[in-house]
């Protein structure tokens, strides 16, 4: 998972960056509000300190919300109820008061990320539709896969992995993208789990040529879908 830390305090950032990195999060840091809007598209979660030297954190939070669907956790030394409500009103997903425990922060980051992925998944179906790949039919609305009209029972993660590959429409779907979307992080354990899920998917669907492995990069459909 990629986290953008917006924090002007070097001591806080200096302590947090290695602690989050040890827990498998990739951290980018900005010491002020400048440039934040250009970077939000590169990350999954923004950790936003409200007390920034160049802009009010609440204002910045609203600006982020206006341009991106990224998860935002507002961090503040204040902790007044008013701040919490203001932060959530400004579009933040969660609110954390300094000083906080790093493990709690990581748990919040993961929870916020999970809720966003679920919300996006729930919001996608209306337009996602059905993808036909020869005799394999992937129904992104109903989370159902059929092969020759027979329903294939996939686990939640197996379906999510397949859906991401299908939604790439024949372009390469990178391992990092799948790991971050489905597992929320891309450590070695998750990477091994992805291999297992793809192998199981291939066995269950029994169309070995459907999903190609692009060695070291990711996966793609062997043929473009008929329609999406
Ligand atoms: Ca500050």
XYZ file of C-alpha atoms and ligand atoms in Angstrom:
229
model
C 0.000 0.000 0.000
C 1.288 3.455 -0.902
C 0.929 6.205 1.658
C 1.497 9.926 1.202
C 2.546 11.468 4.502
C 1.876 15.215 4.614
C 3.686 16.322 7.762
C 5.784 19.407 8.409
C 7.325 18.091 11.632
C 10.624 16.378 10.708
C 10.731 14.459 13.984
C 7.284 12.959 13.485
C 8.002 12.143 9.837
C 11.446 10.754 10.701
C 10.012 8.359 13.279
C 6.951 7.389 11.269
C 8.539 6.701 7.895
C 10.724 3.705 8.922
C 8.007 2.383 11.266
C 5.455 2.304 8.447
C 7.997 0.935 5.974
C 8.724 -1.959 8.354
C 5.021 -2.799 8.252
C 5.079 -3.052 4.470
C 3.780 0.406 3.548
C 5.529 2.465 0.881
C 5.849 6.044 2.160
C 6.252 9.298 0.296
C 6.510 12.450 2.387
C 5.733 16.080 1.725
C 6.566 18.680 4.386
C 3.877 21.117 3.292
C 0.648 21.285 1.340
C 2.417 22.313 -1.856
C 2.398 19.551 -4.440
C -0.025 17.325 -2.538
C -2.725 17.566 -5.211
C -0.201 16.462 -7.849
C 0.762 13.371 -5.861
C -2.562 12.011 -4.573
C -3.078 9.986 -7.746
C 0.091 7.995 -6.996
C -1.010 6.706 -3.581
C -3.756 4.727 -1.825
C -3.948 6.668 1.428
C -3.073 10.238 2.431
C -2.060 10.875 6.051
C -2.782 14.556 6.385
C -1.487 16.663 9.271
C -3.938 19.493 9.855
C -1.340 21.976 11.100
C 0.654 22.739 7.963
C 2.762 25.869 7.406
C 1.262 26.896 4.080
C -2.380 25.821 4.065
C -5.159 24.883 6.459
C -5.371 21.093 6.528
C -9.169 21.152 6.328
C -9.026 23.264 3.163
C -6.442 20.937 1.666
C -8.592 17.941 2.601
C -11.510 19.429 0.656
C -9.230 20.134 -2.294
C -8.014 16.505 -2.276
C -11.622 15.283 -2.181
C -12.453 17.471 -5.170
C -9.838 15.832 -7.376
C -9.455 12.307 -6.039
C -11.162 9.339 -4.461
C -8.027 8.524 -2.427
C -8.512 7.561 1.234
C -7.638 10.400 3.616
C -6.797 10.117 7.303
C -6.587 13.444 9.028
C -3.988 13.690 11.808
C -4.043 16.465 14.327
C -2.378 17.465 17.568
C -5.606 19.078 18.611
C -8.211 16.371 19.040
C -11.123 18.543 19.854
C -14.459 17.024 18.936
C -14.975 20.005 16.622
C -11.831 19.142 14.685
C -12.885 15.567 14.318
C -16.290 16.544 12.959
C -14.761 19.209 10.711
C -12.259 16.689 9.357
C -14.908 14.145 8.543
C -17.099 16.865 7.017
C -14.167 17.950 4.878
C -14.228 14.468 3.372
C -11.674 12.635 5.522
C -12.247 8.891 6.015
C -10.877 8.863 9.528
C -9.332 11.072 12.169
C -6.368 10.426 14.427
C -5.096 12.476 17.346
C -1.390 12.921 18.108
C 0.328 11.275 19.822
C -0.907 7.992 18.423
C 0.409 4.457 18.383
C 1.970 3.379 15.063
C 0.155 0.037 15.134
C -3.127 1.835 15.594
C -2.276 4.097 12.685
C -1.476 1.084 10.482
C -4.744 -0.589 11.499
C -6.683 2.575 10.643
C -4.860 2.892 7.308
C -5.727 -0.694 6.427
C -9.365 -0.335 7.539
C -9.833 2.884 5.583
C -8.261 1.371 2.521
C -10.457 -1.734 2.792
C -13.626 0.338 3.140
C -12.697 2.380 0.060
C -11.988 -0.718 -2.032
C -15.337 -2.177 -0.964
C -17.144 1.051 -1.721
C -15.519 1.265 -5.147
C -16.357 -2.401 -5.787
C -19.954 -1.746 -4.749
C -20.126 1.356 -6.928
C -18.535 -0.278 -9.980
C -21.172 -2.897 -10.908
C -23.721 -0.530 -12.481
C -21.322 0.273 -15.274
C -19.070 -2.783 -15.145
C -21.398 -5.289 -16.726
C -20.644 -8.620 -18.249
C -17.478 -9.593 -20.062
C -17.496 -12.507 -22.493
C -14.225 -14.274 -23.102
C -15.100 -17.079 -25.484
C -17.191 -19.468 -23.425
C -16.067 -17.826 -20.188
C -18.504 -15.227 -18.934
C -17.465 -12.857 -16.136
C -20.367 -10.995 -14.554
C -18.823 -8.081 -12.669
C -22.227 -7.035 -11.308
C -23.091 -10.358 -9.745
C -19.527 -11.478 -8.995
C -20.201 -14.625 -10.962
C -18.114 -16.567 -13.433
C -19.535 -19.195 -15.757
C -17.746 -21.512 -18.151
C -19.997 -22.999 -20.839
C -22.974 -21.785 -18.750
C -21.755 -23.646 -15.656
C -21.138 -21.479 -12.599
C -17.590 -21.696 -11.262
C -17.377 -21.268 -7.490
C -14.630 -18.748 -6.792
C -13.548 -17.348 -3.462
C -13.935 -13.612 -2.937
C -10.226 -12.955 -3.525
C -10.092 -15.235 -6.563
C -12.945 -13.292 -8.134
C -11.356 -9.947 -7.273
C -8.063 -11.004 -8.881
C -9.843 -12.181 -12.029
C -12.010 -9.037 -12.164
C -8.932 -6.783 -12.046
C -7.287 -8.733 -14.874
C -10.516 -8.646 -16.899
C -11.000 -4.919 -16.298
C -7.528 -4.266 -17.763
C -9.104 -5.405 -21.075
C -6.030 -7.148 -22.444
C -3.485 -4.671 -21.075
C -1.056 -5.908 -18.449
C -2.470 -5.852 -14.941
C 0.592 -5.528 -12.718
C 1.180 -7.743 -9.681
C 1.574 -4.618 -7.546
C -1.814 -3.328 -8.656
C -3.528 -6.641 -7.851
C -1.724 -6.984 -4.508
C -2.566 -3.451 -3.436
C -6.194 -3.668 -4.518
C -6.974 -7.132 -3.160
C -4.557 -7.637 -0.270
C -3.941 -3.995 0.604
C -0.167 -4.491 0.592
C 2.490 -6.112 -1.564
C 4.799 -8.002 0.779
C 6.340 -11.417 0.024
C 3.563 -13.332 1.830
C 0.855 -11.582 -0.204
C 2.879 -12.139 -3.368
C 3.005 -15.898 -2.701
C -0.715 -15.866 -1.935
C -1.376 -14.166 -5.297
C 0.509 -16.961 -7.089
C -1.641 -19.525 -5.298
C -4.870 -17.665 -6.113
C -3.973 -17.383 -9.805
C -3.080 -21.083 -9.941
C -6.401 -22.002 -8.289
C -8.292 -19.677 -10.633
C -6.721 -21.356 -13.643
C -7.580 -24.806 -12.314
C -11.182 -23.873 -11.500
C -11.854 -22.109 -14.815
C -9.994 -24.827 -16.732
C -9.092 -22.504 -19.600
C -5.305 -22.340 -19.193
C -4.849 -19.927 -22.101
C -7.299 -17.349 -20.737
C -4.925 -15.476 -18.431
C -1.319 -15.034 -19.510
C 1.532 -14.465 -17.088
C 3.791 -11.593 -18.056
C 6.887 -12.754 -16.218
C 7.943 -10.427 -13.426
C 5.271 -7.867 -14.320
C 1.778 -9.251 -13.969
C -1.063 -10.805 -15.900
C -3.189 -10.079 -18.921
C -6.021 -11.603 -20.884
C -4.817 -13.627 -23.836
C -7.549 -12.067 -25.964
C -9.443 -8.789 -25.656
C -12.987 -9.190 -24.317
C -15.920 -9.073 -26.763
C -17.491 -6.299 -24.788
C -17.108 -4.504 -21.526
Ca 2.136 20.180 11.869
